[in-house]
Amino acid sequence: MIKEDFKNIPEKFQRALPIMNKLQSSGFEVYFVGGSLRDLLLNKPINDIDIATNALPEEVKKLFPHSFDTGIQHGTVTVVYKRENYEITTFRNDGDYLDHRHPENVKFVNDLREDLKRRDFSINALAMSPEGEIIDYYGGIEDLKNKIIKCVLNPYDRFEEDALRIFRAVRFTSQLNFSLENNTYLALKEKVSLLSNISIERIHSEFIKMMQGEGWQKGIELIKDSKIYEYMPDLQSNSIEKILNYEYKKIRFSDEVLIWAVLFILEIFPANQVNRVLNKWKTSNEIINNVNEILSFCQKYQKGILDYHLVYGLKRENIEKGIFILTKINNLKLVNNPLREYDLLPINSIKDLKITGNDLINEAGFKPGVHLGKMIKLIESQVLQEKLENDHRVMINFARENNV
């Protein structure tokens, strides 16, 4: 075991100290655990603070009336303190993982070491006392220094227990820009078929997090070499090669929409089957619509459509992503500025018209039907071509004059 003192505990940890002090003064052991310590040692932003204790859930709830069950079957209680939520979990051993995802049962224990050995990777199996003493039973600090992802104890057992750890290993490789320890890599390759037990929603989530990491190409290489792609809808070995081009290495993906748009532009997935593919990935309709907008923008630009038809009706952020793809992925030099074209438009979509179908019915004598729809489209076209002012009264008068 390695112990190191962390003398200046960051403020986010300090805010939880009153909770920990109360547990300690009641005779219990209590530690910070999990990814927050990994991020602390890597000087990365710290997200959620997790706490582990040998106090039983009922004892935690007795000490903290402002608490609620969040995973009581696994020993987790959420304590609310000064409007912040803190998950407090009792030290435990996991029972058998019969579905390769969740333990059938858990057994509460009194030993921190026993609790930490059920964690996935050494870098996530660290603990820190309220006094700032970091406890490392499984070599996590050394692995952080060496930039290695290594399973706690036997990697074959860790992946057999929870198959999602296979993709989590890939994701951490990308997010931290680390390498897989050799035995962990060999176990991952051998156990990859266990991913058949994992839902596409979880694979989707891990894949997007991986693609947003600094070392996303390392992640893609692992997906290819280990044949993880066989458990990812519509992904083929030969198509993966297209994104491993050295030119793309420094590209960083800001969000999920850009990731999917780039993958379709590079034909990693069939470019004409966006809806079908992304529905298989259980992607939201909003993301699908945004990806289609970006692809449409790129296709129009490459066809030489450079007037308002290129940008009208699109979201500004999708135009920005389309420009990113055209310049960084397709290596094009733009002959105009689509964003300037967009900003100069009198309206950016039909929703910007200061008139509605109901206005035409109530003020211009129109009836619901095809004729009404045609008039709205005519007004839209006239405003776009700056032949008609986007003014309510002006458009009502225009509609009356042309209501034949």
Short mmCIF file of C-alpha atoms in Angstrom, two decimals:
data_model
loop_
_atom_site.label_atom_id
_atom_site.label_comp_id
_atom_site.label_asym_id
_atom_site.label_seq_id
_atom_site.Cartn_x
_atom_site.Cartn_y
_atom_site.Cartn_z
CA MET A 1 0.00 0.00 0.00
CA ILE A 2 1.17 3.52 -0.85
CA LYS A 3 0.15 6.50 1.24
CA GLU A 4 0.65 10.08 0.13
CA ASP A 5 -0.45 13.29 1.78
CA PHE A 6 -2.37 15.84 -0.23
CA LYS A 7 -1.94 18.93 1.90
CA ASN A 8 -4.12 21.40 0.02
CA ILE A 9 -7.48 19.72 -0.42
CA PRO A 10 -9.42 21.53 -3.19
CA GLU A 11 -12.48 23.49 -2.18
CA LYS A 12 -14.91 21.02 -3.78
CA PHE A 13 -13.64 18.33 -1.38
CA GLN A 14 -13.58 20.76 1.54
CA ARG A 15 -17.31 21.40 1.12
CA ALA A 16 -17.93 17.71 1.94
CA LEU A 17 -15.73 17.68 5.05
CA PRO A 18 -18.55 18.49 7.52
CA ILE A 19 -20.32 15.31 6.37
CA MET A 20 -17.15 13.26 6.74
CA ASN A 21 -16.31 14.79 10.11
CA LYS A 22 -19.75 13.87 11.41
CA LEU A 23 -19.25 10.26 10.31
CA GLN A 24 -15.77 10.18 11.88
CA SER A 25 -16.94 11.66 15.17
CA SER A 26 -19.63 8.97 15.27
CA GLY A 27 -16.93 6.30 15.14
CA PHE A 28 -16.97 5.42 11.45
CA GLU A 29 -14.24 5.32 8.81
CA VAL A 30 -14.88 7.56 5.82
CA TYR A 31 -12.96 8.34 2.62
CA PHE A 32 -13.25 10.14 -0.68
CA VAL A 33 -13.14 7.52 -3.45
CA GLY A 34 -13.39 7.11 -7.20
CA GLY A 35 -12.74 9.23 -10.26
CA SER A 36 -12.56 12.52 -8.40
CA LEU A 37 -9.21 11.46 -6.91
CA ARG A 38 -7.89 10.40 -10.30
CA ASP A 39 -8.82 13.82 -11.68
CA LEU A 40 -7.36 15.55 -8.62
CA LEU A 41 -3.97 13.91 -9.18
CA LEU A 42 -4.12 14.70 -12.90
CA ASN A 43 -5.03 18.36 -12.24
CA LYS A 44 -8.23 17.92 -14.22
CA PRO A 45 -11.63 19.45 -13.45
CA ILE A 46 -13.38 17.53 -10.68
CA ASN A 47 -16.99 16.52 -11.19
CA ASP A 48 -18.89 14.46 -8.64
CA ILE A 49 -17.50 13.73 -5.18
CA ASP A 50 -18.10 10.15 -4.01
CA ILE A 51 -17.72 9.05 -0.40
CA ALA A 52 -17.27 5.55 1.04
CA THR A 53 -17.70 4.53 4.68
CA ASN A 54 -18.05 1.48 6.88
CA ALA A 55 -21.29 2.94 8.25
CA LEU A 56 -24.33 0.97 7.11
CA PRO A 57 -26.96 2.80 5.01
CA GLU A 58 -29.37 2.91 7.94
CA GLU A 59 -26.65 4.46 10.11
CA VAL A 60 -25.89 7.08 7.45
CA LYS A 61 -29.58 8.00 7.18
CA LYS A 62 -29.88 8.26 10.95
CA LEU A 63 -26.98 10.72 11.07
CA PHE A 64 -28.27 12.73 8.10
CA PRO A 65 -32.06 13.21 8.06
CA HIS A 66 -31.79 15.16 4.78
CA SER A 67 -30.95 12.10 2.72
CA PHE A 68 -32.63 9.74 0.29
CA ASP A 69 -32.04 6.28 -1.15
CA THR A 70 -30.39 6.23 -4.57
CA GLY A 71 -28.99 2.72 -4.73
CA ILE A 72 -29.92 1.28 -1.39
CA GLN A 73 -29.62 -2.30 -2.65
CA HIS A 74 -25.94 -1.54 -3.29
CA GLY A 75 -25.48 0.48 -0.12
CA THR A 76 -25.73 3.99 -1.59
CA VAL A 77 -27.48 6.88 0.13
CA THR A 78 -27.48 10.47 -1.13
CA VAL A 79 -26.99 13.11 1.56
CA VAL A 80 -28.11 16.66 0.85
CA TYR A 81 -25.85 19.25 2.47
CA LYS A 82 -25.99 22.96 1.68
CA ARG A 83 -27.94 22.26 -1.51
CA GLU A 84 -25.36 19.81 -2.81
CA ASN A 85 -25.85 16.06 -3.18
CA TYR A 86 -23.21 13.62 -1.95
CA GLU A 87 -23.41 9.90 -2.66
CA ILE A 88 -22.26 7.89 0.35
CA THR A 89 -21.75 4.15 -0.19
CA THR A 90 -21.03 1.51 2.41
CA PHE A 91 -17.84 -0.56 1.95
CA ARG A 92 -18.91 -3.74 0.18
CA ASN A 93 -18.00 -6.90 -1.68
CA ASP A 94 -19.91 -7.72 -4.83
CA GLY A 95 -21.53 -11.11 -5.35
CA ASP A 96 -21.52 -13.02 -8.63
CA TYR A 97 -22.17 -11.07 -11.83
CA LEU A 98 -24.54 -13.49 -13.55
CA ASP A 99 -25.49 -11.07 -16.36
CA HIS A 100 -21.93 -9.74 -16.95
CA ARG A 101 -23.13 -6.32 -15.81
CA HIS A 102 -24.58 -6.19 -12.29
CA PRO A 103 -23.79 -8.15 -9.12
CA GLU A 104 -26.59 -10.44 -7.97
CA ASN A 105 -26.04 -9.26 -4.42
CA VAL A 106 -23.63 -7.29 -2.28
CA LYS A 107 -22.13 -7.92 1.14
CA PHE A 108 -21.25 -5.00 3.37
CA VAL A 109 -17.73 -5.16 4.80
CA ASN A 110 -15.65 -3.21 7.29
CA ASP A 111 -12.46 -2.99 5.23
CA LEU A 112 -11.59 -0.23 2.75
CA ARG A 113 -9.16 -2.48 0.89
CA GLU A 114 -11.92 -5.01 0.22
CA ASP A 115 -14.13 -2.25 -1.13
CA LEU A 116 -11.48 -0.84 -3.45
CA LYS A 117 -10.57 -4.18 -4.99
CA ARG A 118 -13.97 -4.45 -6.69
CA ARG A 119 -13.23 -1.30 -8.74
CA ASP A 120 -12.50 -1.53 -12.45
CA PHE A 121 -9.09 0.11 -12.92
CA SER A 122 -6.25 0.94 -10.55
CA ILE A 123 -6.53 4.67 -11.30
CA ASN A 124 -10.15 4.53 -10.06
CA ALA A 125 -9.31 2.50 -6.94
CA LEU A 126 -7.83 5.32 -4.87
CA ALA A 127 -9.10 6.70 -1.58
CA MET A 128 -8.39 9.87 0.39
CA SER A 129 -9.01 10.50 4.07
CA PRO A 130 -10.58 13.76 5.29
CA GLU A 131 -7.06 14.79 6.35
CA GLY A 132 -5.79 14.52 2.77
CA GLU A 133 -3.97 11.18 3.02
CA ILE A 134 -4.25 9.31 -0.29
CA ILE A 135 -4.41 5.52 0.03
CA ASP A 136 -3.41 3.35 -2.92
CA TYR A 137 -3.54 -0.44 -2.55
CA TYR A 138 -3.44 -1.34 -6.25
CA GLY A 139 -0.78 0.84 -7.88
CA GLY A 140 -3.06 3.56 -9.19
CA ILE A 141 -0.66 6.42 -8.46
CA GLU A 142 2.17 4.71 -10.33
CA ASP A 143 -0.16 3.94 -13.24
CA LEU A 144 -1.20 7.58 -13.40
CA LYS A 145 2.46 8.59 -13.56
CA ASN A 146 3.12 6.03 -16.30
CA LYS A 147 -0.11 6.91 -18.16
CA ILE A 148 -1.43 3.36 -18.04
CA ILE A 149 -4.94 1.91 -17.82
CA LYS A 150 -4.70 -1.31 -15.80
CA CYS A 151 -7.40 -3.44 -14.24
CA VAL A 152 -7.46 -4.00 -10.50
CA LEU A 153 -5.93 -7.46 -9.86
CA ASN A 154 -7.04 -10.00 -12.53
CA PRO A 155 -8.21 -8.24 -15.73
CA TYR A 156 -9.99 -11.36 -17.00
CA ASP A 157 -12.12 -11.39 -13.86
CA ARG A 158 -12.85 -7.66 -14.05
CA PHE A 159 -14.12 -7.88 -17.66
CA GLU A 160 -16.01 -11.11 -16.96
CA GLU A 161 -17.83 -9.41 -14.08
CA ASP A 162 -18.88 -6.31 -15.99
CA ALA A 163 -18.50 -6.31 -19.77
CA LEU A 164 -19.05 -2.55 -19.97
CA ARG A 165 -15.56 -2.23 -18.49
CA ILE A 166 -14.25 -3.31 -21.90
CA PHE A 167 -15.54 -0.10 -23.47
CA ARG A 168 -14.71 1.94 -20.37
CA ALA A 169 -11.08 0.88 -20.81
CA VAL A 170 -11.16 2.18 -24.37
CA ARG A 171 -12.88 5.37 -23.29
CA PHE A 172 -10.33 6.15 -20.54
CA THR A 173 -7.51 5.47 -23.00
CA SER A 174 -8.93 8.26 -25.14
CA GLN A 175 -10.03 10.70 -22.44
CA LEU A 176 -6.73 10.57 -20.56
CA ASN A 177 -4.58 9.86 -23.64
CA PHE A 178 -3.15 6.82 -21.81
CA SER A 179 -2.16 3.34 -23.02
CA LEU A 180 -3.60 -0.03 -22.03
CA GLU A 181 -1.39 -2.18 -19.83
CA ASN A 182 -0.49 -5.36 -21.75
CA ASN A 183 -2.34 -7.92 -19.62
CA THR A 184 -5.40 -5.68 -19.56
CA TYR A 185 -5.24 -5.44 -23.35
CA LEU A 186 -4.92 -9.22 -23.77
CA ALA A 187 -7.87 -9.79 -21.44
CA LEU A 188 -9.93 -7.18 -23.27
CA LYS A 189 -9.32 -8.92 -26.61
CA GLU A 190 -10.21 -12.32 -25.18
CA LYS A 191 -13.38 -11.12 -23.45
CA VAL A 192 -14.66 -8.78 -26.19
CA SER A 193 -17.59 -11.08 -27.06
CA LEU A 194 -19.10 -10.26 -23.66
CA LEU A 195 -20.12 -6.90 -25.13
CA SER A 196 -23.12 -8.75 -26.57
CA ASN A 197 -24.56 -8.43 -23.04
CA ILE A 198 -24.36 -4.62 -23.09
CA SER A 199 -27.19 -2.41 -24.35
CA ILE A 200 -26.61 -0.19 -27.35
CA GLU A 201 -27.51 2.81 -25.19
CA ARG A 202 -24.49 2.17 -22.94
CA ILE A 203 -22.17 1.49 -25.89
CA HIS A 204 -23.45 4.68 -27.53
CA SER A 205 -22.70 6.71 -24.39
CA GLU A 206 -19.18 5.31 -23.99
CA PHE A 207 -18.40 5.75 -27.69
CA ILE A 208 -19.35 9.44 -27.69
CA LYS A 209 -17.28 10.10 -24.55
CA MET A 210 -14.38 8.28 -26.19
CA MET A 211 -14.62 10.35 -29.38
CA GLN A 212 -14.54 13.57 -27.35
CA GLY A 213 -11.27 12.59 -25.71
CA GLU A 214 -7.84 13.92 -26.63
CA GLY A 215 -6.63 10.45 -27.61
CA TRP A 216 -9.70 9.43 -29.63
CA GLN A 217 -7.54 7.85 -32.35
CA LYS A 218 -6.07 5.50 -29.74
CA GLY A 219 -9.62 4.52 -28.91
CA ILE A 220 -10.46 3.91 -32.57
CA GLU A 221 -7.34 1.77 -32.97
CA LEU A 222 -8.36 -0.32 -29.95
CA ILE A 223 -11.86 -0.73 -31.37
CA LYS A 224 -10.36 -1.96 -34.63
CA ASP A 225 -7.63 -4.21 -33.19
CA SER A 226 -9.87 -5.86 -30.58
CA LYS A 227 -12.85 -6.17 -32.96
CA ILE A 228 -15.09 -4.20 -30.64
CA TYR A 229 -16.61 -2.76 -33.83
CA GLU A 230 -18.48 -6.04 -34.27
CA TYR A 231 -20.71 -4.92 -31.38
CA MET A 232 -21.29 -1.42 -32.78
CA PRO A 233 -24.13 -0.99 -35.33
CA ASP A 234 -23.07 -0.63 -38.98
CA LEU A 235 -19.37 -0.29 -38.19
CA GLN A 236 -16.95 -2.23 -40.37
CA SER A 237 -13.20 -2.82 -40.06
CA ASN A 238 -12.37 -1.37 -43.48
CA SER A 239 -14.38 1.81 -42.86
CA ILE A 240 -12.56 2.50 -39.57
CA GLU A 241 -9.30 2.94 -41.50
CA LYS A 242 -10.62 6.16 -43.02
CA ILE A 243 -10.58 8.02 -39.72
CA LEU A 244 -7.13 6.79 -38.70
CA ASN A 245 -5.58 9.16 -41.22
CA TYR A 246 -2.74 11.11 -39.59
CA GLU A 247 -4.20 14.41 -40.85
CA TYR A 248 -7.15 14.06 -38.51
CA LYS A 249 -5.08 13.33 -35.41
CA LYS A 250 -5.25 16.83 -33.94
CA ILE A 251 -8.97 17.27 -34.53
CA ARG A 252 -11.02 17.58 -31.34
CA PHE A 253 -14.72 16.89 -31.35
CA SER A 254 -16.80 19.42 -29.44
CA ASP A 255 -20.05 17.49 -29.27
CA GLU A 256 -22.01 14.46 -30.41
CA VAL A 257 -23.58 16.11 -33.46
CA LEU A 258 -20.17 16.95 -34.93
CA ILE A 259 -18.91 13.42 -34.24
CA TRP A 260 -21.73 11.79 -36.20
CA ALA A 261 -21.55 14.34 -39.02
CA VAL A 262 -17.82 13.70 -39.51
CA LEU A 263 -18.31 9.92 -39.43
CA PHE A 264 -20.94 10.16 -42.17
CA ILE A 265 -18.88 12.61 -44.26
CA LEU A 266 -15.95 10.17 -44.13
CA GLU A 267 -18.37 7.36 -45.04
CA ILE A 268 -17.49 5.42 -41.92
CA PHE A 269 -21.25 4.96 -41.98
CA PRO A 270 -23.35 5.03 -45.20
CA ALA A 271 -23.85 8.75 -45.92
CA ASN A 272 -27.32 8.25 -47.41
CA GLN A 273 -28.65 6.29 -44.43
CA VAL A 274 -28.34 8.73 -41.54
CA ASN A 275 -31.78 8.09 -40.07
CA ARG A 276 -31.54 4.31 -40.27
CA VAL A 277 -28.05 4.13 -38.76
CA LEU A 278 -28.61 6.63 -35.97
CA ASN A 279 -31.92 5.06 -35.02
CA LYS A 280 -30.04 1.78 -34.53
CA TRP A 281 -27.67 3.69 -32.25
CA LYS A 282 -30.70 4.94 -30.28
CA THR A 283 -29.81 8.55 -31.05
CA SER A 284 -32.33 11.32 -30.36
CA ASN A 285 -34.39 12.83 -33.17
CA GLU A 286 -32.88 16.23 -32.41
CA ILE A 287 -29.37 14.93 -33.04
CA ILE A 288 -30.48 13.14 -36.21
CA ASN A 289 -32.05 16.35 -37.55
CA ASN A 290 -28.92 18.37 -36.77
CA VAL A 291 -26.67 15.81 -38.49
CA ASN A 292 -28.90 15.89 -41.57
CA GLU A 293 -28.72 19.70 -41.62
CA ILE A 294 -24.93 19.66 -41.55
CA LEU A 295 -24.64 17.03 -44.27
CA SER A 296 -27.12 18.93 -46.45
CA PHE A 297 -25.10 22.12 -45.99
CA CYS A 298 -21.85 20.37 -46.98
CA GLN A 299 -23.43 18.73 -50.03
CA LYS A 300 -24.95 22.01 -51.26
CA TYR A 301 -21.66 23.86 -50.84
CA GLN A 302 -19.77 21.23 -52.81
CA LYS A 303 -22.40 21.48 -55.57
CA GLY A 304 -21.68 25.21 -55.85
CA ILE A 305 -24.84 26.48 -54.17
CA LEU A 306 -23.49 29.61 -52.52
CA ASP A 307 -26.51 31.94 -52.23
CA TYR A 308 -29.12 32.07 -49.47
CA HIS A 309 -30.35 28.58 -50.40
CA LEU A 310 -27.13 27.26 -48.80
CA VAL A 311 -27.88 28.52 -45.30
CA TYR A 312 -31.56 29.40 -45.09
CA GLY A 313 -33.50 27.37 -42.55
CA LEU A 314 -30.38 26.04 -40.80
CA LYS A 315 -29.20 26.58 -37.24
CA ARG A 316 -26.17 28.84 -36.99
CA GLU A 317 -24.23 26.26 -34.96
CA ASN A 318 -24.83 23.65 -37.67
CA ILE A 319 -23.41 26.01 -40.29
CA GLU A 320 -20.33 26.45 -38.08
CA LYS A 321 -19.93 22.68 -37.86
CA GLY A 322 -20.41 22.36 -41.61
CA ILE A 323 -17.65 24.91 -42.19
CA PHE A 324 -15.42 22.95 -39.79
CA ILE A 325 -15.99 19.79 -41.84
CA LEU A 326 -15.43 21.48 -45.19
CA THR A 327 -12.17 23.12 -44.08
CA LYS A 328 -10.70 20.59 -41.62
CA ILE A 329 -11.95 17.27 -43.00
CA ASN A 330 -12.42 17.98 -46.72
CA ASN A 331 -9.55 20.51 -46.78
CA LEU A 332 -11.51 23.00 -48.88
CA LYS A 333 -10.77 26.71 -49.10
CA LEU A 334 -14.08 28.53 -48.89
CA VAL A 335 -14.80 31.01 -51.68
CA ASN A 336 -17.34 32.84 -49.54
CA ASN A 337 -18.35 33.16 -45.90
CA PRO A 338 -21.55 31.19 -45.29
CA LEU A 339 -21.94 32.66 -41.81
CA ARG A 340 -21.90 36.19 -43.23
CA GLU A 341 -24.50 35.10 -45.79
CA TYR A 342 -26.59 33.72 -42.94
CA ASP A 343 -26.24 36.84 -40.79
CA LEU A 344 -27.28 39.11 -43.69
CA LEU A 345 -30.51 37.23 -44.38
CA PRO A 346 -33.67 39.20 -43.52
CA ILE A 347 -35.02 36.01 -41.93
CA ASN A 348 -33.24 32.77 -41.08
CA SER A 349 -36.29 30.52 -41.17
CA ILE A 350 -40.02 30.71 -41.80
CA LYS A 351 -40.47 30.98 -38.03
CA ASP A 352 -38.95 34.48 -38.21
CA LEU A 353 -41.84 35.83 -40.31
CA LYS A 354 -43.87 38.35 -38.33
CA ILE A 355 -47.03 36.77 -39.61
CA THR A 356 -48.79 33.41 -39.22
CA GLY A 357 -51.43 31.41 -41.02
CA ASN A 358 -53.95 32.47 -38.38
CA ASP A 359 -53.13 36.11 -39.09
CA LEU A 360 -53.95 35.61 -42.77
CA ILE A 361 -57.22 33.88 -41.85
CA ASN A 362 -58.28 36.54 -39.34
CA GLU A 363 -57.01 39.67 -41.10
CA ALA A 364 -56.74 38.93 -44.82
CA GLY A 365 -59.79 36.76 -45.48
CA PHE A 366 -57.98 33.47 -46.16
CA LYS A 367 -59.44 30.06 -45.43
CA PRO A 368 -57.45 27.05 -44.19
CA GLY A 369 -56.11 24.96 -47.05
CA VAL A 370 -53.66 24.77 -49.93
CA HIS A 371 -54.15 28.39 -50.99
CA LEU A 372 -53.20 29.62 -47.51
CA GLY A 373 -50.04 27.50 -47.54
CA LYS A 374 -49.05 28.84 -50.96
CA MET A 375 -49.47 32.42 -49.79
CA ILE A 376 -47.23 31.86 -46.77
CA LYS A 377 -44.55 30.34 -49.05
CA LEU A 378 -44.88 33.30 -51.44
CA ILE A 379 -44.49 35.80 -48.61
CA GLU A 380 -41.48 33.86 -47.33
CA SER A 381 -39.84 33.96 -50.78
CA GLN A 382 -40.55 37.68 -51.23
CA VAL A 383 -39.06 38.52 -47.83
CA LEU A 384 -35.98 36.38 -48.49
CA GLN A 385 -35.37 38.17 -51.81
CA GLU A 386 -35.88 41.49 -50.00
CA LYS A 387 -38.83 42.35 -52.24
CA LEU A 388 -41.12 42.52 -49.22
CA GLU A 389 -40.47 43.91 -45.76
CA ASN A 390 -40.83 41.53 -42.81
CA ASP A 391 -43.47 43.76 -41.27
CA HIS A 392 -46.84 42.45 -40.11
CA ARG A 393 -49.00 45.17 -41.72
CA VAL A 394 -47.01 45.19 -44.98
CA MET A 395 -47.38 41.41 -45.34
CA ILE A 396 -51.12 41.48 -44.54
CA ASN A 397 -51.65 44.09 -47.26
CA PHE A 398 -49.57 42.03 -49.71
CA ALA A 399 -51.67 38.95 -48.95
CA ARG A 400 -54.94 40.86 -49.45
CA GLU A 401 -53.76 42.26 -52.78
CA ASN A 402 -52.71 38.81 -54.02
CA ASN A 403 -55.67 36.84 -52.62
CA VAL A 404 -57.11 35.72 -55.92
#
